[in-house]
Coordinates of C-alpha atoms in Angstrom, one line a residue:
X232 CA 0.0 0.0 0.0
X233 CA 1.3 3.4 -0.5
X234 CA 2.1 5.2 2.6
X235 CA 0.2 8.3 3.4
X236 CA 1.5 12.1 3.3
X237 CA -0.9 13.9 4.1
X238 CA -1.5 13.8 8.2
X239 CA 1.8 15.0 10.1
X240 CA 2.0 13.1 14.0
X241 CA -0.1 15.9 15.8
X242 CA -2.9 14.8 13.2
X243 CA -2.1 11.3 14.1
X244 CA -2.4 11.3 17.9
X245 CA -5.2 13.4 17.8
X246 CA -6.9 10.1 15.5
X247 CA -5.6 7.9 18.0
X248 CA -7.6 10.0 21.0
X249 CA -10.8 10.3 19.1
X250 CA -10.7 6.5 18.3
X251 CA -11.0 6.0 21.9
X252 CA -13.2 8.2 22.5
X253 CA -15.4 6.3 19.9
X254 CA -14.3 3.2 21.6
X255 CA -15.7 4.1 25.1
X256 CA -18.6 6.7 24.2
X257 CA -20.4 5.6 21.1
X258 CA -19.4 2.0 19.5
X259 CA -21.1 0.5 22.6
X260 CA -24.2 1.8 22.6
X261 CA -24.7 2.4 18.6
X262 CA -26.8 -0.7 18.6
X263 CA -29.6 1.1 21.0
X264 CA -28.9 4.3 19.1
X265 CA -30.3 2.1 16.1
X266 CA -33.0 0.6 17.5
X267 CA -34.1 4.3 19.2
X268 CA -33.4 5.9 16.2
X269 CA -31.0 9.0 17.7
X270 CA -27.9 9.3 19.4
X271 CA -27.9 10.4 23.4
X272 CA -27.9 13.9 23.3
X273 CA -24.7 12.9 26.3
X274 CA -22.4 12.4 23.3
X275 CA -23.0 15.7 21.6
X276 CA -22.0 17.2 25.1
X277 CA -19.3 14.6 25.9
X278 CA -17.6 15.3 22.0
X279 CA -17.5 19.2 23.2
X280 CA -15.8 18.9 26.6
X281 CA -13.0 16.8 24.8
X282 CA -12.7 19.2 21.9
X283 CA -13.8 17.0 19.5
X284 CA -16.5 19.7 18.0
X285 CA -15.8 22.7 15.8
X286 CA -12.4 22.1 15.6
X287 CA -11.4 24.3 13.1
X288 CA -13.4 26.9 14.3
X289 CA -10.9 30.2 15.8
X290 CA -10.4 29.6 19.3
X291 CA -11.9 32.9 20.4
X292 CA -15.2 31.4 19.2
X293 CA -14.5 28.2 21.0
X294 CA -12.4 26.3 18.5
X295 CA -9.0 25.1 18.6
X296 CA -7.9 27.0 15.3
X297 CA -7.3 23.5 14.0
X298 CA -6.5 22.9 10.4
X299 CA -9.5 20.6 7.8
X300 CA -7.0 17.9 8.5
X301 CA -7.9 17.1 12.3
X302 CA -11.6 16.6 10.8
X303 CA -10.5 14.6 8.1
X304 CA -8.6 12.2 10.6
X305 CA -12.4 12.3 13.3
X306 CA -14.3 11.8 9.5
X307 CA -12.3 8.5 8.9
X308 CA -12.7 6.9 12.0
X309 CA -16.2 7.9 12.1
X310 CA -16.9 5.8 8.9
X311 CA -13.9 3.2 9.7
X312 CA -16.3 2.2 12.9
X313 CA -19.3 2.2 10.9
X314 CA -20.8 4.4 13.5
X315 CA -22.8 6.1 11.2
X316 CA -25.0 8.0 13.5
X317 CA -22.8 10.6 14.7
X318 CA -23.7 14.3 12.6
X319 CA -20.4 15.7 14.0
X320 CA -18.6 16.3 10.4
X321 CA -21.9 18.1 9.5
X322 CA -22.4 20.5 12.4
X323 CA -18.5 20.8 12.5
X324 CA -17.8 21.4 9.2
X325 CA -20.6 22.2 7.9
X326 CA -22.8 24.3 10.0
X327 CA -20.3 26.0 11.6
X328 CA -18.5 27.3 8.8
X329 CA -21.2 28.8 7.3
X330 CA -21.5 30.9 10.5
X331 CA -17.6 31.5 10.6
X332 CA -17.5 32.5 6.8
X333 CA -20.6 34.6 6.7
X334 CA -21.7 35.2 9.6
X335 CA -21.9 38.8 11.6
X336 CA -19.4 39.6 14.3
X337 CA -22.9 38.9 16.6
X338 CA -23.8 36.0 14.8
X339 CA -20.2 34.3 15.3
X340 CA -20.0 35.0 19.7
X341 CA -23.8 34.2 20.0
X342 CA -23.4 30.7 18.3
X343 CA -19.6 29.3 17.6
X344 CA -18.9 28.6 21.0
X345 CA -21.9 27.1 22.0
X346 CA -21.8 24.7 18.7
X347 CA -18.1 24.1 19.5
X348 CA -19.0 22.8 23.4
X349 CA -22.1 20.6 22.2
X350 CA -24.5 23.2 24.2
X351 CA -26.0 23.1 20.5
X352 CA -26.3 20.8 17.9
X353 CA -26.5 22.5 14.6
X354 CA -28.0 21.3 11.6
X355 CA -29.0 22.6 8.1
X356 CA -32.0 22.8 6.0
X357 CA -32.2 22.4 2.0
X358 CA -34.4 19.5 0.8
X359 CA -37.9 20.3 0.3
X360 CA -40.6 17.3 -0.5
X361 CA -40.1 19.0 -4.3
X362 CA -36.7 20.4 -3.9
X363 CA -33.6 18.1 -3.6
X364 CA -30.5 18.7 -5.8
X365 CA -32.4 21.6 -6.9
X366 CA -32.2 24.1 -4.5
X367 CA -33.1 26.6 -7.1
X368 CA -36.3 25.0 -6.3
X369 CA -37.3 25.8 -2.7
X370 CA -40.4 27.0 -2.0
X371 CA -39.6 28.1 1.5
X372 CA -40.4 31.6 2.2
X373 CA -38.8 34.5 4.1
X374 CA -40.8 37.4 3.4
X375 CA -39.2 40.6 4.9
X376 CA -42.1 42.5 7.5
X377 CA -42.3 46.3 8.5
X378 CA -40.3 45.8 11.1
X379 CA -37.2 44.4 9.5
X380 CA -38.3 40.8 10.6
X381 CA -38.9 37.9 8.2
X382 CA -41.9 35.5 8.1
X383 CA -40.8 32.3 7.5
X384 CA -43.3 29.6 6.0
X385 CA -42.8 26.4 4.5
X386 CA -41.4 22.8 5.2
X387 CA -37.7 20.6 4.8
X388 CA -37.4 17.3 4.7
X389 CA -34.3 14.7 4.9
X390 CA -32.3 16.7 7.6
X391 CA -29.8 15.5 9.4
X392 CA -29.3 16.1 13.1
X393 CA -32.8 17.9 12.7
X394 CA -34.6 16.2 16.2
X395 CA -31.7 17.0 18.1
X396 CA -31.4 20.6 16.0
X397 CA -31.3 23.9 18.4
X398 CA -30.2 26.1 15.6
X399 CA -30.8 25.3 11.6
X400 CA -29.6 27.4 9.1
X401 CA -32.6 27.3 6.7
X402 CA -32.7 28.0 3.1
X403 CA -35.5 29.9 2.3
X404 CA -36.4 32.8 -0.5
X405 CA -36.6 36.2 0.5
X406 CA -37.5 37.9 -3.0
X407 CA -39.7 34.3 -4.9
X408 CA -39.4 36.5 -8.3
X409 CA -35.7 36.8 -8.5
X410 CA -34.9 32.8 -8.3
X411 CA -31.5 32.1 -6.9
X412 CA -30.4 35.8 -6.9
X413 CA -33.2 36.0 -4.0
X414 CA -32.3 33.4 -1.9
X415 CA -30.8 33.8 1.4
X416 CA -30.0 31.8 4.8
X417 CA -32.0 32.3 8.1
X418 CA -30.7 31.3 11.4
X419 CA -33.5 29.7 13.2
X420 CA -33.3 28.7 16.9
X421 CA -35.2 26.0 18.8
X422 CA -38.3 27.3 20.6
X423 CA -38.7 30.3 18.2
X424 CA -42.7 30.1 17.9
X425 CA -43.9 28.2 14.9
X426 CA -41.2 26.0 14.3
X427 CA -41.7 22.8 14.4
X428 CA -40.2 18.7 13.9
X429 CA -42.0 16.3 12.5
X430 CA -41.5 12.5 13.1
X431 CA -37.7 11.0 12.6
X432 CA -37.6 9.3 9.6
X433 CA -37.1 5.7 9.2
X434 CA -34.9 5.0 6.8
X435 CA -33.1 1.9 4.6
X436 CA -29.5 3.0 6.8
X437 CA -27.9 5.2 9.2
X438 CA -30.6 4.4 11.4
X439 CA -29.2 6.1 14.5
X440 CA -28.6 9.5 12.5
X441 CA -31.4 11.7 13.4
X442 CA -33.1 12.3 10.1
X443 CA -36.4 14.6 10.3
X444 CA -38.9 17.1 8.9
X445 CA -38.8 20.4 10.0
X446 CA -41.6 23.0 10.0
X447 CA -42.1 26.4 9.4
X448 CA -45.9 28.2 9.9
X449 CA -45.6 31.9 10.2
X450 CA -41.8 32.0 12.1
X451 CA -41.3 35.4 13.1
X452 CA -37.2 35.2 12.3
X453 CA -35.3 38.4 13.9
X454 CA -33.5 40.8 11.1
X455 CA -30.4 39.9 13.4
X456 CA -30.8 36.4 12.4
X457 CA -30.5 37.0 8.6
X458 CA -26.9 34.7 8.3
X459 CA -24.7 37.7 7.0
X460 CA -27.0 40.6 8.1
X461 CA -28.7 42.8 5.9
X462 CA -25.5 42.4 2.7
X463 CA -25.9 38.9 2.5
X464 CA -30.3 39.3 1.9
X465 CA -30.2 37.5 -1.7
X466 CA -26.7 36.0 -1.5
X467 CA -27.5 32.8 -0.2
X468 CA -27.7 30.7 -3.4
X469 CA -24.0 31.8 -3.5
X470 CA -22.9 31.1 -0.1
X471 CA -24.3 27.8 -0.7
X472 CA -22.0 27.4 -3.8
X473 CA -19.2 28.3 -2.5
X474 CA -19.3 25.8 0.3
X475 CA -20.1 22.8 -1.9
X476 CA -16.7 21.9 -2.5
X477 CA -16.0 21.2 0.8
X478 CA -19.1 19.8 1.5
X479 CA -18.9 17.2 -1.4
X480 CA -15.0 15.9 -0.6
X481 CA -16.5 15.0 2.8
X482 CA -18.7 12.0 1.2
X483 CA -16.2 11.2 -0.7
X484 CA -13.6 11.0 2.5
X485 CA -16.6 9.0 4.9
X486 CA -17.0 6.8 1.4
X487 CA -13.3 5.4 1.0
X488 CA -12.9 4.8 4.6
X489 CA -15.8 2.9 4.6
X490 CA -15.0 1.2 1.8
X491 CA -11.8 0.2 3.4
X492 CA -13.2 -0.8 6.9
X493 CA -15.5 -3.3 4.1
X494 CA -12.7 -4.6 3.1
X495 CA -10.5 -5.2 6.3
X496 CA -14.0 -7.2 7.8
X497 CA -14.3 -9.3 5.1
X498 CA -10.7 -10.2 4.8
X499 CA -10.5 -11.4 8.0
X500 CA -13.7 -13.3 7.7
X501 CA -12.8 -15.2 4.7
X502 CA -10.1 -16.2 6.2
X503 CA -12.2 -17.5 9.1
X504 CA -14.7 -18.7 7.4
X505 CA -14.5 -22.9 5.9
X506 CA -16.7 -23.7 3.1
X507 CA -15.7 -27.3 1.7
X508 CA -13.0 -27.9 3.8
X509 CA -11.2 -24.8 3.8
X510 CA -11.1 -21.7 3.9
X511 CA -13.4 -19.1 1.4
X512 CA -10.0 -17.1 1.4
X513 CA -8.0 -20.1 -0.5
X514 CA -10.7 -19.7 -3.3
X515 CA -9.1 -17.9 -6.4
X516 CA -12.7 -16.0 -6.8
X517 CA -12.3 -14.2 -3.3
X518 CA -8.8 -13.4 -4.0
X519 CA -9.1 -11.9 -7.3
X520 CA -12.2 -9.9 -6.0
X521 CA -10.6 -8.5 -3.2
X522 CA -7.4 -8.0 -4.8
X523 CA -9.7 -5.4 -7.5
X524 CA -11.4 -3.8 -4.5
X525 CA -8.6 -2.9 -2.6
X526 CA -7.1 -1.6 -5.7
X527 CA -10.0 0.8 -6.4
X528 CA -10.0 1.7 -2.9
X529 CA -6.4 2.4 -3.0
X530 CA -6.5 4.6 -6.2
X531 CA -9.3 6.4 -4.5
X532 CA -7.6 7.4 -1.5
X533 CA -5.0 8.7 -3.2
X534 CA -7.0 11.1 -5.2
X535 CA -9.3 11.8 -2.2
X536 CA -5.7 12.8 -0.2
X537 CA -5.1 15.1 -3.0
X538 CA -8.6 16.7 -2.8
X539 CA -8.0 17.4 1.1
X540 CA -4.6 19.3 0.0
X541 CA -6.4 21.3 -2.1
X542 CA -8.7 22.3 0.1
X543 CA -6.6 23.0 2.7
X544 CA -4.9 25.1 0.0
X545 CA -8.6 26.8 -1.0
X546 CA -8.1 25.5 -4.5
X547 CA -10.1 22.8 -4.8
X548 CA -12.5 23.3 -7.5
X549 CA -16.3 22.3 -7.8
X550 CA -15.8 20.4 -10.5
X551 CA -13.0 18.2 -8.7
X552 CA -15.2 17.9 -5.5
X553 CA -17.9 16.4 -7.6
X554 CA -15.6 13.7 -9.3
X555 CA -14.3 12.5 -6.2
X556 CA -17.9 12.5 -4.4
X557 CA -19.8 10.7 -7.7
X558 CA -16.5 8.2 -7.9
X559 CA -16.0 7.5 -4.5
X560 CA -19.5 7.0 -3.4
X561 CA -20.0 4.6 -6.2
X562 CA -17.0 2.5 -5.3
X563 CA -18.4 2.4 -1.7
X564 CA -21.6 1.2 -3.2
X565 CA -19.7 -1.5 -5.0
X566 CA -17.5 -2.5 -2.1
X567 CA -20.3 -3.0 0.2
X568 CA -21.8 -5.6 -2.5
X569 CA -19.4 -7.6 -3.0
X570 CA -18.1 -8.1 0.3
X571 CA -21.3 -8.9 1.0
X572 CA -21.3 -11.7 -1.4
X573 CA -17.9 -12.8 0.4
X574 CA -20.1 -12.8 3.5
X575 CA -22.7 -15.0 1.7
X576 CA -25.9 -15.2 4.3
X577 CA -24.3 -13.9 7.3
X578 CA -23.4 -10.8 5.0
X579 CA -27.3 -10.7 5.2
X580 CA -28.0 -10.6 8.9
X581 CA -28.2 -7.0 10.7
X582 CA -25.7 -8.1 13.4
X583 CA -22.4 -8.7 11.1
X584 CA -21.2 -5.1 10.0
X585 CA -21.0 -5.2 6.7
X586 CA -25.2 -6.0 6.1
X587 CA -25.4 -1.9 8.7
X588 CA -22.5 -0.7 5.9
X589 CA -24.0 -2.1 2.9
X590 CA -27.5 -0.3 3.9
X591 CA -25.9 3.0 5.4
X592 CA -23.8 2.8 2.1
X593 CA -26.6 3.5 -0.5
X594 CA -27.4 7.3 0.4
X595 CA -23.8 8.7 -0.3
X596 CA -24.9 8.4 -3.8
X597 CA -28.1 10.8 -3.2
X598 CA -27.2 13.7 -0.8
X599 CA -25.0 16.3 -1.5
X600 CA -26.3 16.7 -4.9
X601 CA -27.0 13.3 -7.0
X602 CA -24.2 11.3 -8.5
X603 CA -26.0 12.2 -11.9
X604 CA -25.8 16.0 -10.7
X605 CA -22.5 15.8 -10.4
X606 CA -21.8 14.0 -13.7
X607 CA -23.9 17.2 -15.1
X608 CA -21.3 19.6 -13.5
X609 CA -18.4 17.9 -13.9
X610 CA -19.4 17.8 -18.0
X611 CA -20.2 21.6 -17.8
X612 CA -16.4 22.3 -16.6
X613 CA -15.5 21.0 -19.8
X614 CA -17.2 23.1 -21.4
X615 CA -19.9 20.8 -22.8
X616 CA -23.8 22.6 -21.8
X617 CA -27.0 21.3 -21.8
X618 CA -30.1 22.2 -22.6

């Protein structure tokens, strides 16, 4: 295998402290989490008083002033455990960021350090129940009122770390008529009157993620709470944009190091497991399968490692992020299948990781903008248009 570059030994022992912290706090009780369908709000709380949130957030607003790489390293072993039900990479690096990049000077004290200690969980709001990859097409409204305030109506669906959510950053349209050019992002906080949740959503994986409907009749959203104050009204489509790089490399990180996790369980069990006298491993079928699988894995971390220089360089492109999300997530897809094969019926049963990977799998290929999406803008770099 070719050794890795990219993480230096501070990078390194911080992995080896958040892989016990995943060890003791959440791999034991991620079973429950499933069956409950959320995480303990304890490990939000628990992450934050070890500095395991918002790490790259300035430490005035409650971050260490870490570089991407530290959430890189927590993204891998997050995915490497399977642990699937843990939103910190979105509320980290995600959330968070938004707040840091476009936030007010207000805006950045009143929330940063209180995402940063797990006081808050954050989450953010896009998908309507007609609006996915299309966020051009959200019918959310934030109609601006005499008094500077908004009124914010309309609904989201699919959002993660929405039950546990105390503040969303919602996508919503502040001018209807002018498309994306009148778009903008609202803070909304918990307990602001006419905000809502709806039920958590069951889904095919990631069953302990808290995935939910959120709510909006008549929410009377502060002028202070416009993300960017009063020069960002209409810019939000952009601040959006801007962050999708970012936001697309971090599937395609969580897809490779699941992959590879895929790969190291099955290897051991064909090893362990006898069919016909000996074992599945000693068949030329599983080592010619897994001999192409950890080749594709291989080839994809390296490009994935390249990506994460870039970005912590600011010069990764959209059209780059989108290669290595669309590539990656289908090669997880593929991973999980065939080691599931390699599994044969036990790769079936809910209680062998690979059958909880092969179902949490299947979604990296949807959010974050459709695989086919990003086939459609990684053909428009080239200059080739559509209709």
């Amino acid at each position: 295998m070719i050794e890795r570059s990219l993480f230096n030994a501070d990078h390194e022992a911080f992995r080896d402290s958040f892989r016990r912290f995943v060890e003791k706090e959440i791999t034991p009780f991620h079973e429950a989490w499933e069956e409950q369908g959320y995480v303990d709000r304890e490990v939000w709380r628990k992450a934050g008083e070890n500095g395991f949130l918002c790490m790259t957030m300035p430490e005035e607003y409650g971050g260490a002033g870490a570089d991407k790489l530290y959430s890189v390293a927590q993204m891998e072993e997050i995915a490497h455990a399977g642990v699937t039900g843990i939103g910190y990479g979105l509320h980290s690096e995600i959330v968070a960021p938004y707040i840091l990049h476009y936030g007010t000077e207000e805006q950045k004290r009143k929330y940063l350090p209180k995402l940063a200690s797990g006081e808050m969980v954050g989450a953010i709001a896009m998908s309507e129940p007609a609006a996915g990859s299309d966020l051009q097409g959200v019918k959310t409204t934030a109609i601006k009122q005499a008094d500077g305030s908004y009124l914010l109506n309309g609904s989201k669906t699919f959002i993660t770390n929405g039950w546990h959510a105390d503040l969303v950053i919602v996508v919503a349209k502040t001018d209807p008529a002018a498309g994306a050019k009148g778009t903008s992002l609202m803070l909304v906080e918990q307990g602001m009157p006419g905000f809502s949740k709806g039920k958590r959503l069951k889904k095919m994986g990631m069953k302990a993620q808290d995935t939910s409907e959120l709510f909006f009749d008549n929410v009377k959203v502060p002028a202070e709470n416009l993300l960017g104050g009063q020069a960002f009204e209409g810019r939000g489509f952009i601040c959006l944009m801007e962050q999708l790089p970012w936001e697309r490399l971090q599937i395609a990180i969580g897809a490779v190091a699941a992959a590879q996790a895929a790969i190291d369980w099955t290897v051991q069990y064909v090893k362990d497991r006898k069919v016909f006298g000996q074992p599945v491993a000693n068949y030329q079928n599983t080592r010619y399968t897994l001999a192409e699988l950890q080749t594709e894995v291989q080839v994809a971390r390296v490009f994935v490692d390249k990506c994460c220089e870039l970005i912590c360089q600011d010069k990764l492109d959209t059209a780059t992020a989108s290669m290595a999300k669309y590539w990656c997530s289908d090669l997880q897809c593929k991973v999980m299948d065939e080691c599931v094969q390699l599994h044969g019926g036990y790769g079936y049963m809910w209680e062998y990781p690979i059958t909880r990977a092969y179902a949490d799998a299947r979604v990296q290929r949807i959010y974050g903008g459709t695989n086919e999406i990003m086939k459609e803008v990684i053909s428009r770099g080239m200059g080739l248009g559509g209709r």
